[in-house]
Amino acid sequence: MVHTTRRRLRRAGALAVAATLLVAGCSQEEAPAPEATTVAPTLDPHKAAAPEPVVPATWPLTGVAGEVANRPALAVKVENTATARPQSGLEQADVVWETIVEFEVSRLVAVFHSQIPAEIGPIRSVRPMDPDIVAPLNGLLTFSGGQPGILALVDASPVQPISHDAGAAGLYRVSSRSAPHNVYGDPNALWAQADANHQGSPGEQFAFARSPERATAVTQGTPATTLAFDLSSQSKPSWTWNGTVWERSEGSTPATDATGARLTATNVVSVVADHLGTGFGAQNGATVPTYVLGGGSGEGTLATGGRTVAVRWQKESRDAPLVLTTADGKTAELAPGSTWVELVPKGSGSLTVS
């Protein structure tokens, strides 16, 4: 009996334990699943998206930062014979183009936009290459006069002509020089004549680096001290690097403006182009030449920051700006500042870099 009683007690205890485990298991299976909780990420205000960089406005013909005035480019034909020097206003020009005309003398196309000189001159007559040079500016071209056929070329271009011979305001003769070397202009009076189609600022004519040290000649070029040009028997300008800018000389004589300031440039561009005779004549049977620019291309040299690099130039049409590229086909970038373009007659002119 005792053993039977013990077996019954053990069996009852086992059944009780099993019942307890069964209840516990059922409780675990029937327990509701915990609800999912979404926690929003904490944003660090210091790690917000970076703002868009602010690119300062730059003057289109120099690449120099500043508040750009809405006025057209003013191109002026300036004489460059010994009788005409020193000229007025050249140091304030954004771009100056040097060309060779009849009798192998040099004549300049000075383009003003970012600076306003007190006076510009002496101003001389228009030439056949001028429309190709200034057409991309869609601005004003000021000159003293010209042959009817050449005037027709100007009229057919996008520029607005302002001629002294036609009685335009702002042009006058000074008594300190003899004719025809004495026509001068007041730039403000010339700008005031811009018509409705020539009010806006010009487009960029060259590509500019964001800073001088990023200019193509500085990053890819070779050191240079002197640029000696032989443009013709009567024109042999040179440029010398002074550590900051290129200084101009006419032969061995330092070139200055009427105030005595040295003529300088941040960039000097050599453009080698065909220099051909035209059907226009000059005194004593001389032929008026021109340059083949619109639709043309050729070799050149870009000088910036005391260094030079070979470039290739291309001008798709009369109205398109001159484009400079390096040997790898990339656009050459100038340093912000003024530029002189030396048009070198192909086959007869030259540039010596030393």
mmCIF file of C-alpha atoms in Angstrom:
data_model
loop_
_atom_site.group_PDB
_atom_site.id
_atom_site.type_symbol
_atom_site.label_atom_id
_atom_site.label_comp_id
_atom_site.label_asym_id
_atom_site.label_seq_id
_atom_site.Cartn_x
_atom_site.Cartn_y
_atom_site.Cartn_z
ATOM 1 C CA MET A 1 0.000 0.000 0.000
ATOM 2 C CA VAL A 2 2.734 2.377 0.886
ATOM 3 C CA HIS A 3 4.444 1.816 -2.444
ATOM 4 C CA THR A 4 1.178 2.235 -4.323
ATOM 5 C CA THR A 5 0.463 5.462 -2.593
ATOM 6 C CA ARG A 6 3.927 6.800 -3.458
ATOM 7 C CA ARG A 7 3.503 5.868 -7.127
ATOM 8 C CA ARG A 8 0.162 7.694 -7.228
ATOM 9 C CA LEU A 9 1.751 10.780 -5.690
ATOM 10 C CA ARG A 10 4.611 10.775 -8.169
ATOM 11 C CA ARG A 11 2.148 10.355 -11.071
ATOM 12 C CA ALA A 12 0.028 13.226 -9.827
ATOM 13 C CA GLY A 13 3.064 15.465 -9.472
ATOM 14 C CA ALA A 14 4.186 14.686 -12.973
ATOM 15 C CA LEU A 15 0.759 15.439 -14.341
ATOM 16 C CA ALA A 16 0.739 18.769 -12.491
ATOM 17 C CA VAL A 17 4.134 19.743 -13.921
ATOM 18 C CA ALA A 18 3.031 18.797 -17.424
ATOM 19 C CA ALA A 19 -0.132 20.846 -17.055
ATOM 20 C CA THR A 20 1.886 23.819 -15.890
ATOM 21 C CA LEU A 21 4.260 23.589 -18.878
ATOM 22 C CA LEU A 22 1.341 23.257 -21.283
ATOM 23 C CA VAL A 23 -0.310 26.391 -19.920
ATOM 24 C CA ALA A 24 2.981 28.307 -20.130
ATOM 25 C CA GLY A 25 3.479 27.228 -23.727
ATOM 26 C CA CYS A 26 0.000 28.308 -24.679
ATOM 27 C CA SER A 27 0.521 31.649 -22.987
ATOM 28 C CA GLN A 28 3.719 32.286 -24.997
ATOM 29 C CA GLU A 29 2.019 31.365 -28.276
ATOM 30 C CA GLU A 30 -0.961 33.619 -27.625
ATOM 31 C CA ALA A 31 1.057 36.706 -26.501
ATOM 32 C CA PRO A 32 0.522 39.652 -28.950
ATOM 33 C CA ALA A 33 3.519 40.708 -31.067
ATOM 34 C CA PRO A 34 5.090 44.057 -30.058
ATOM 35 C CA GLU A 35 4.120 46.993 -32.298
ATOM 36 C CA ALA A 36 6.850 48.326 -34.697
ATOM 37 C CA THR A 37 8.187 51.742 -33.740
ATOM 38 C CA THR A 38 9.598 54.177 -36.371
ATOM 39 C CA VAL A 39 12.188 56.616 -35.091
ATOM 40 C CA ALA A 40 12.900 59.656 -37.256
ATOM 41 C CA PRO A 41 16.636 60.329 -37.871
ATOM 42 C CA THR A 42 18.217 63.209 -36.063
ATOM 43 C CA LEU A 43 19.591 65.778 -38.550
ATOM 44 C CA ASP A 44 22.746 67.628 -37.723
ATOM 45 C CA PRO A 45 22.208 71.233 -38.855
ATOM 46 C CA HIS A 46 25.941 71.495 -39.542
ATOM 47 C CA LYS A 47 25.686 68.740 -42.175
ATOM 48 C CA ALA A 48 23.043 70.412 -44.361
ATOM 49 C CA ALA A 49 23.526 70.470 -48.158
ATOM 50 C CA ALA A 50 26.245 72.894 -49.261
ATOM 51 C CA PRO A 51 24.891 76.051 -50.916
ATOM 52 C CA GLU A 52 25.548 76.674 -54.594
ATOM 53 C CA PRO A 53 28.823 78.574 -55.072
ATOM 54 C CA VAL A 54 28.396 82.236 -55.914
ATOM 55 C CA VAL A 55 30.246 83.061 -59.127
ATOM 56 C CA PRO A 56 30.976 86.788 -59.330
ATOM 57 C CA ALA A 57 30.027 88.673 -62.473
ATOM 58 C CA THR A 58 32.931 89.426 -64.797
ATOM 59 C CA TRP A 59 33.480 91.956 -67.562
ATOM 60 C CA PRO A 60 33.101 90.009 -70.823
ATOM 61 C CA LEU A 61 36.164 91.393 -72.620
ATOM 62 C CA THR A 62 38.609 91.087 -69.705
ATOM 63 C CA GLY A 63 37.270 88.384 -67.402
ATOM 64 C CA VAL A 64 37.846 90.737 -64.450
ATOM 65 C CA ALA A 65 35.253 90.503 -61.675
ATOM 66 C CA GLY A 66 33.062 93.550 -61.141
ATOM 67 C CA GLU A 67 29.656 95.095 -61.586
ATOM 68 C CA VAL A 68 29.232 95.040 -65.350
ATOM 69 C CA ALA A 69 27.795 98.181 -66.924
ATOM 70 C CA ASN A 70 25.208 97.576 -69.623
ATOM 71 C CA ARG A 71 26.777 99.423 -72.542
ATOM 72 C CA PRO A 72 28.004 98.285 -75.964
ATOM 73 C CA ALA A 73 31.590 97.632 -76.892
ATOM 74 C CA LEU A 74 33.192 100.711 -78.433
ATOM 75 C CA ALA A 75 35.782 99.884 -81.095
ATOM 76 C CA VAL A 76 37.920 102.787 -82.341
ATOM 77 C CA LYS A 77 40.414 102.907 -85.232
ATOM 78 C CA VAL A 78 43.596 104.410 -83.791
ATOM 79 C CA GLU A 79 46.629 105.460 -85.779
ATOM 80 C CA ASN A 80 50.017 104.000 -84.849
ATOM 81 C CA THR A 81 52.612 105.814 -86.916
ATOM 82 C CA ALA A 82 55.457 107.682 -85.241
ATOM 83 C CA THR A 83 53.570 110.917 -85.953
ATOM 84 C CA ALA A 84 50.549 109.622 -84.033
ATOM 85 C CA ARG A 85 52.375 108.566 -80.873
ATOM 86 C CA PRO A 86 51.822 108.829 -78.001
ATOM 87 C CA GLN A 87 48.133 108.021 -78.389
ATOM 88 C CA SER A 88 45.333 108.734 -75.931
ATOM 89 C CA GLY A 89 43.207 106.070 -74.242
ATOM 90 C CA LEU A 90 45.023 102.889 -75.278
ATOM 91 C CA GLU A 91 45.946 101.854 -71.743
ATOM 92 C CA GLN A 92 42.233 101.808 -70.826
ATOM 93 C CA ALA A 93 41.263 99.515 -73.727
ATOM 94 C CA ASP A 94 40.060 95.998 -72.898
ATOM 95 C CA VAL A 95 41.384 94.577 -76.170
ATOM 96 C CA VAL A 96 43.642 96.072 -78.845
ATOM 97 C CA TRP A 97 44.133 94.484 -82.272
ATOM 98 C CA GLU A 98 47.237 95.486 -84.237
ATOM 99 C CA THR A 99 47.008 95.227 -88.030
ATOM 100 C CA ILE A 100 49.239 96.074 -90.971
ATOM 101 C CA VAL A 101 47.678 98.322 -93.614
ATOM 102 C CA GLU A 102 49.042 99.817 -96.842
ATOM 103 C CA PHE A 103 52.621 101.124 -96.870
ATOM 104 C CA GLU A 104 53.335 98.454 -94.198
ATOM 105 C CA VAL A 105 52.358 100.724 -91.319
ATOM 106 C CA SER A 106 50.533 99.579 -88.213
ATOM 107 C CA ARG A 107 46.998 100.605 -87.340
ATOM 108 C CA LEU A 108 45.082 99.625 -84.203
ATOM 109 C CA VAL A 109 41.511 98.627 -83.373
ATOM 110 C CA ALA A 110 41.105 99.543 -79.701
ATOM 111 C CA VAL A 111 38.009 98.140 -77.981
ATOM 112 C CA PHE A 112 36.622 99.812 -74.844
ATOM 113 C CA HIS A 113 34.014 98.490 -72.461
ATOM 114 C CA SER A 114 35.086 98.139 -68.819
ATOM 115 C CA GLN A 115 36.994 101.440 -68.612
ATOM 116 C CA ILE A 116 36.204 104.927 -69.894
ATOM 117 C CA PRO A 117 39.205 107.024 -70.949
ATOM 118 C CA ALA A 118 38.976 110.791 -71.015
ATOM 119 C CA GLU A 119 39.824 110.909 -74.734
ATOM 120 C CA ILE A 120 40.692 108.522 -77.572
ATOM 121 C CA GLY A 121 42.904 109.217 -80.568
ATOM 122 C CA PRO A 122 44.212 110.009 -83.029
ATOM 123 C CA ILE A 123 41.387 108.310 -84.940
ATOM 124 C CA ARG A 124 41.876 107.253 -88.569
ATOM 125 C CA SER A 125 39.937 105.653 -91.408
ATOM 126 C CA VAL A 126 38.362 102.207 -91.618
ATOM 127 C CA ARG A 127 39.984 99.204 -93.357
ATOM 128 C CA PRO A 128 38.641 95.972 -94.934
ATOM 129 C CA MET A 129 39.725 93.721 -92.039
ATOM 130 C CA ASP A 130 37.858 95.792 -89.433
ATOM 131 C CA PRO A 131 34.386 94.224 -89.894
ATOM 132 C CA ASP A 132 35.857 90.739 -89.332
ATOM 133 C CA ILE A 133 37.519 91.949 -86.141
ATOM 134 C CA VAL A 134 34.605 93.835 -84.587
ATOM 135 C CA ALA A 135 31.504 92.057 -85.954
ATOM 136 C CA PRO A 136 31.329 89.569 -83.027
ATOM 137 C CA LEU A 137 31.023 92.508 -80.610
ATOM 138 C CA ASN A 138 27.762 93.778 -82.164
ATOM 139 C CA GLY A 139 28.754 97.202 -80.875
ATOM 140 C CA LEU A 140 30.022 100.534 -82.194
ATOM 141 C CA LEU A 141 32.863 101.117 -84.658
ATOM 142 C CA THR A 142 34.288 104.636 -84.687
ATOM 143 C CA PHE A 143 36.574 105.933 -87.432
ATOM 144 C CA SER A 144 37.370 109.122 -89.301
ATOM 145 C CA GLY A 145 36.080 108.006 -92.717
ATOM 146 C CA GLY A 146 36.838 105.529 -95.489
ATOM 147 C CA GLN A 147 36.464 104.542 -99.110
ATOM 148 C CA PRO A 148 32.885 103.879 -100.282
ATOM 149 C CA GLY A 149 33.522 100.183 -100.900
ATOM 150 C CA ILE A 150 35.033 99.684 -97.468
ATOM 151 C CA LEU A 151 32.225 101.663 -95.850
ATOM 152 C CA ALA A 152 29.828 99.245 -97.557
ATOM 153 C CA LEU A 153 31.590 96.331 -95.807
ATOM 154 C CA VAL A 154 31.034 98.041 -92.469
ATOM 155 C CA ASP A 155 27.383 98.759 -93.269
ATOM 156 C CA ALA A 156 26.858 95.077 -94.102
ATOM 157 C CA SER A 157 28.230 93.975 -90.730
ATOM 158 C CA PRO A 158 26.353 93.898 -87.393
ATOM 159 C CA VAL A 159 28.188 96.932 -85.993
ATOM 160 C CA GLN A 160 26.936 100.518 -85.845
ATOM 161 C CA PRO A 161 29.336 102.866 -87.685
ATOM 162 C CA ILE A 162 30.216 106.253 -86.197
ATOM 163 C CA SER A 163 32.172 108.337 -88.709
ATOM 164 C CA HIS A 164 33.784 111.743 -88.307
ATOM 165 C CA ASP A 165 33.433 112.382 -92.034
ATOM 166 C CA ALA A 166 29.689 111.734 -91.721
ATOM 167 C CA GLY A 167 29.416 114.415 -89.017
ATOM 168 C CA ALA A 168 28.947 112.132 -86.003
ATOM 169 C CA ALA A 169 28.905 113.836 -82.616
ATOM 170 C CA GLY A 170 31.713 113.300 -80.157
ATOM 171 C CA LEU A 171 34.476 113.505 -82.778
ATOM 172 C CA TYR A 172 36.611 116.618 -83.218
ATOM 173 C CA ARG A 173 40.013 117.897 -84.331
ATOM 174 C CA VAL A 174 42.628 119.094 -81.834
ATOM 175 C CA SER A 175 44.924 122.028 -82.549
ATOM 176 C CA SER A 176 48.004 120.420 -81.033
ATOM 177 C CA ARG A 177 48.478 118.114 -84.036
ATOM 178 C CA SER A 178 48.263 118.530 -87.780
ATOM 179 C CA ALA A 179 45.720 116.804 -90.007
ATOM 180 C CA PRO A 180 45.069 113.977 -90.616
ATOM 181 C CA HIS A 181 46.589 112.959 -87.279
ATOM 182 C CA ASN A 182 44.345 115.134 -85.131
ATOM 183 C CA VAL A 183 40.876 113.546 -84.962
ATOM 184 C CA TYR A 184 39.962 112.591 -81.386
ATOM 185 C CA GLY A 185 36.844 111.301 -79.664
ATOM 186 C CA ASP A 186 34.928 111.639 -76.427
ATOM 187 C CA PRO A 187 33.910 108.059 -75.478
ATOM 188 C CA ASN A 188 30.849 109.113 -73.481
ATOM 189 C CA ALA A 189 29.552 111.103 -76.437
ATOM 190 C CA LEU A 190 30.209 108.141 -78.727
ATOM 191 C CA TRP A 191 28.383 105.700 -76.446
ATOM 192 C CA ALA A 192 25.440 108.098 -76.266
ATOM 193 C CA GLN A 193 24.827 107.540 -79.990
ATOM 194 C CA ALA A 194 24.182 103.807 -79.697
ATOM 195 C CA ASP A 195 20.905 102.954 -81.408
ATOM 196 C CA ALA A 196 18.258 100.509 -80.209
ATOM 197 C CA ASN A 197 20.043 97.538 -81.784
ATOM 198 C CA HIS A 198 23.389 98.279 -80.129
ATOM 199 C CA GLN A 199 22.615 98.911 -76.468
ATOM 200 C CA GLY A 200 23.759 95.699 -74.801
ATOM 201 C CA SER A 201 27.126 94.532 -73.543
ATOM 202 C CA PRO A 202 29.216 92.321 -75.835
ATOM 203 C CA GLY A 203 29.569 88.595 -75.412
ATOM 204 C CA GLU A 204 32.803 87.045 -74.181
ATOM 205 C CA GLN A 205 35.385 87.076 -76.983
ATOM 206 C CA PHE A 206 38.023 84.913 -75.301
ATOM 207 C CA ALA A 207 37.840 82.266 -72.594
ATOM 208 C CA PHE A 208 39.243 83.415 -69.242
ATOM 209 C CA ALA A 209 40.600 81.423 -66.317
ATOM 210 C CA ARG A 210 39.085 82.072 -62.894
ATOM 211 C CA SER A 211 42.456 83.365 -61.667
ATOM 212 C CA PRO A 212 45.818 84.299 -63.240
ATOM 213 C CA GLU A 213 47.599 81.184 -61.981
ATOM 214 C CA ARG A 214 45.062 78.983 -63.791
ATOM 215 C CA ALA A 215 45.644 80.568 -67.205
ATOM 216 C CA THR A 216 46.648 78.077 -69.885
ATOM 217 C CA ALA A 217 50.033 79.622 -70.669
ATOM 218 C CA VAL A 218 50.880 79.685 -66.957
ATOM 219 C CA THR A 219 49.980 76.032 -66.364
ATOM 220 C CA GLN A 220 51.206 74.583 -69.670
ATOM 221 C CA GLY A 221 53.624 77.088 -71.194
ATOM 222 C CA THR A 222 57.356 77.662 -71.136
ATOM 223 C CA PRO A 223 59.095 80.697 -69.573
ATOM 224 C CA ALA A 224 59.534 83.771 -71.767
ATOM 225 C CA THR A 225 60.941 87.235 -71.190
ATOM 226 C CA THR A 226 60.548 88.968 -74.562
ATOM 227 C CA LEU A 227 58.128 88.728 -77.484
ATOM 228 C CA ALA A 228 59.731 90.343 -80.537
ATOM 229 C CA PHE A 229 57.351 90.809 -83.479
ATOM 230 C CA ASP A 230 58.378 91.582 -87.044
ATOM 231 C CA LEU A 231 55.049 92.562 -88.596
ATOM 232 C CA SER A 232 56.454 94.573 -91.506
ATOM 233 C CA SER A 233 59.346 96.809 -92.481
ATOM 234 C CA GLN A 234 57.633 99.656 -90.602
ATOM 235 C CA SER A 235 56.264 97.795 -87.581
ATOM 236 C CA LYS A 236 58.411 95.836 -85.138
ATOM 237 C CA PRO A 237 56.714 95.963 -81.728
ATOM 238 C CA SER A 238 57.963 93.976 -78.769
ATOM 239 C CA TRP A 239 56.682 93.010 -75.328
ATOM 240 C CA THR A 240 58.790 92.441 -72.210
ATOM 241 C CA TRP A 241 57.612 90.650 -69.073
ATOM 242 C CA ASN A 242 58.269 92.809 -65.987
ATOM 243 C CA GLY A 243 57.097 90.258 -63.443
ATOM 244 C CA THR A 244 53.520 91.539 -63.388
ATOM 245 C CA VAL A 245 52.454 92.505 -66.938
ATOM 246 C CA TRP A 246 53.820 92.654 -70.464
ATOM 247 C CA GLU A 247 55.281 96.073 -71.353
ATOM 248 C CA ARG A 248 55.106 97.281 -74.946
ATOM 249 C CA SER A 249 57.865 98.892 -76.983
ATOM 250 C CA GLU A 250 57.897 100.247 -80.519
ATOM 251 C CA GLY A 251 61.202 98.870 -81.712
ATOM 252 C CA SER A 252 63.568 99.780 -78.877
ATOM 253 C CA THR A 253 61.461 102.715 -77.653
ATOM 254 C CA PRO A 254 59.126 102.178 -74.682
ATOM 255 C CA ALA A 255 55.521 102.719 -75.767
ATOM 256 C CA THR A 256 53.496 105.119 -73.619
ATOM 257 C CA ASP A 257 50.158 106.869 -73.789
ATOM 258 C CA ALA A 258 49.627 110.636 -73.771
ATOM 259 C CA THR A 259 49.834 110.700 -69.964
ATOM 260 C CA GLY A 260 53.267 109.079 -70.000
ATOM 261 C CA ALA A 261 52.000 105.746 -68.654
ATOM 262 C CA ARG A 262 53.625 102.656 -70.163
ATOM 263 C CA LEU A 263 51.382 100.615 -72.451
ATOM 264 C CA THR A 264 50.898 97.164 -70.939
ATOM 265 C CA ALA A 265 48.893 93.982 -71.417
ATOM 266 C CA THR A 266 48.011 90.987 -69.282
ATOM 267 C CA ASN A 267 47.822 88.741 -72.353
ATOM 268 C CA VAL A 268 49.494 88.999 -75.746
ATOM 269 C CA VAL A 269 48.053 86.818 -78.509
ATOM 270 C CA SER A 270 49.896 86.202 -81.767
ATOM 271 C CA VAL A 271 47.604 85.266 -84.680
ATOM 272 C CA VAL A 272 49.282 84.207 -87.929
ATOM 273 C CA ALA A 273 46.901 84.805 -90.851
ATOM 274 C CA ASP A 274 47.023 85.259 -94.608
ATOM 275 C CA HIS A 275 47.568 88.932 -95.448
ATOM 276 C CA LEU A 276 46.290 89.507 -98.961
ATOM 277 C CA GLY A 277 45.760 92.435 -101.278
ATOM 278 C CA THR A 278 42.229 93.621 -102.032
ATOM 279 C CA GLY A 279 40.595 95.479 -104.877
ATOM 280 C CA PHE A 280 40.845 98.722 -102.926
ATOM 281 C CA GLY A 281 43.637 101.117 -103.824
ATOM 282 C CA ALA A 282 45.524 103.772 -101.891
ATOM 283 C CA GLN A 283 47.786 106.661 -102.807
ATOM 284 C CA ASN A 284 50.448 106.127 -105.475
ATOM 285 C CA GLY A 285 48.807 102.916 -106.638
ATOM 286 C CA ALA A 286 49.350 101.060 -103.384
ATOM 287 C CA THR A 287 47.031 98.129 -102.665
ATOM 288 C CA VAL A 288 44.988 98.050 -99.476
ATOM 289 C CA PRO A 289 45.531 94.649 -97.801
ATOM 290 C CA THR A 290 43.327 92.628 -95.508
ATOM 291 C CA TYR A 291 43.570 89.508 -93.342
ATOM 292 C CA VAL A 292 41.723 86.263 -94.023
ATOM 293 C CA LEU A 293 39.950 85.758 -90.698
ATOM 294 C CA GLY A 294 36.274 84.821 -91.128
ATOM 295 C CA GLY A 295 36.061 81.120 -91.929
ATOM 296 C CA GLY A 296 39.802 80.770 -91.374
ATOM 297 C CA SER A 297 42.201 79.112 -88.958
ATOM 298 C CA GLY A 298 45.911 78.989 -88.276
ATOM 299 C CA GLU A 299 48.755 78.892 -85.817
ATOM 300 C CA GLY A 300 49.356 81.298 -82.964
ATOM 301 C CA THR A 301 50.976 81.897 -79.610
ATOM 302 C CA LEU A 302 49.437 82.858 -76.279
ATOM 303 C CA ALA A 303 51.625 84.765 -73.796
ATOM 304 C CA THR A 304 50.495 85.164 -70.181
ATOM 305 C CA GLY A 305 52.319 85.482 -66.880
ATOM 306 C CA GLY A 306 55.816 85.410 -68.362
ATOM 307 C CA ARG A 307 55.135 82.156 -70.218
ATOM 308 C CA THR A 308 54.033 81.206 -73.740
ATOM 309 C CA VAL A 309 52.112 78.291 -75.217
ATOM 310 C CA ALA A 310 51.431 77.379 -78.834
ATOM 311 C CA VAL A 311 47.769 77.653 -79.819
ATOM 312 C CA ARG A 312 45.605 77.241 -82.853
ATOM 313 C CA TRP A 313 43.045 79.888 -83.757
ATOM 314 C CA GLN A 314 39.770 79.445 -85.594
ATOM 315 C CA LYS A 315 37.081 81.915 -86.624
ATOM 316 C CA GLU A 316 34.053 80.142 -88.073
ATOM 317 C CA SER A 317 32.571 83.231 -89.698
ATOM 318 C CA ARG A 318 32.806 87.005 -89.792
ATOM 319 C CA ASP A 319 30.354 87.294 -86.896
ATOM 320 C CA ALA A 320 31.944 84.570 -84.724
ATOM 321 C CA PRO A 321 34.649 85.339 -82.148
ATOM 322 C CA LEU A 322 38.174 84.037 -82.496
ATOM 323 C CA VAL A 323 38.617 80.728 -80.628
ATOM 324 C CA LEU A 324 42.009 79.633 -79.281
ATOM 325 C CA THR A 325 42.760 75.973 -78.597
ATOM 326 C CA THR A 326 45.800 74.048 -77.383
ATOM 327 C CA ALA A 327 47.415 71.015 -79.022
ATOM 328 C CA ASP A 328 44.976 68.684 -77.256
ATOM 329 C CA GLY A 329 41.992 70.559 -78.669
ATOM 330 C CA LYS A 330 40.988 72.195 -75.389
ATOM 331 C CA THR A 331 40.019 75.859 -75.236
ATOM 332 C CA ALA A 332 42.921 78.058 -74.162
ATOM 333 C CA GLU A 333 42.128 80.318 -71.219
ATOM 334 C CA LEU A 334 43.594 83.791 -70.768
ATOM 335 C CA ALA A 335 44.313 85.471 -67.446
ATOM 336 C CA PRO A 336 41.780 88.103 -66.400
ATOM 337 C CA GLY A 337 42.937 91.471 -67.715
ATOM 338 C CA SER A 338 43.652 93.357 -70.928
ATOM 339 C CA THR A 339 44.690 91.665 -74.174
ATOM 340 C CA TRP A 340 46.613 92.765 -77.248
ATOM 341 C CA VAL A 341 46.180 90.710 -80.419
ATOM 342 C CA GLU A 342 49.060 90.910 -82.892
ATOM 343 C CA LEU A 343 47.940 89.939 -86.409
ATOM 344 C CA VAL A 344 51.077 88.495 -87.977
ATOM 345 C CA PRO A 345 51.114 88.379 -91.822
ATOM 346 C CA LYS A 346 51.621 84.743 -92.784
ATOM 347 C CA GLY A 347 54.827 84.190 -94.721
ATOM 348 C CA SER A 348 56.301 87.651 -94.137
ATOM 349 C CA GLY A 349 55.795 88.370 -90.438
ATOM 350 C CA SER A 350 57.275 86.565 -87.469
ATOM 351 C CA LEU A 351 57.445 86.273 -83.698
ATOM 352 C CA THR A 352 60.650 85.524 -81.796
ATOM 353 C CA VAL A 353 60.266 84.408 -78.192
ATOM 354 C CA SER A 354 63.225 84.652 -75.856
#
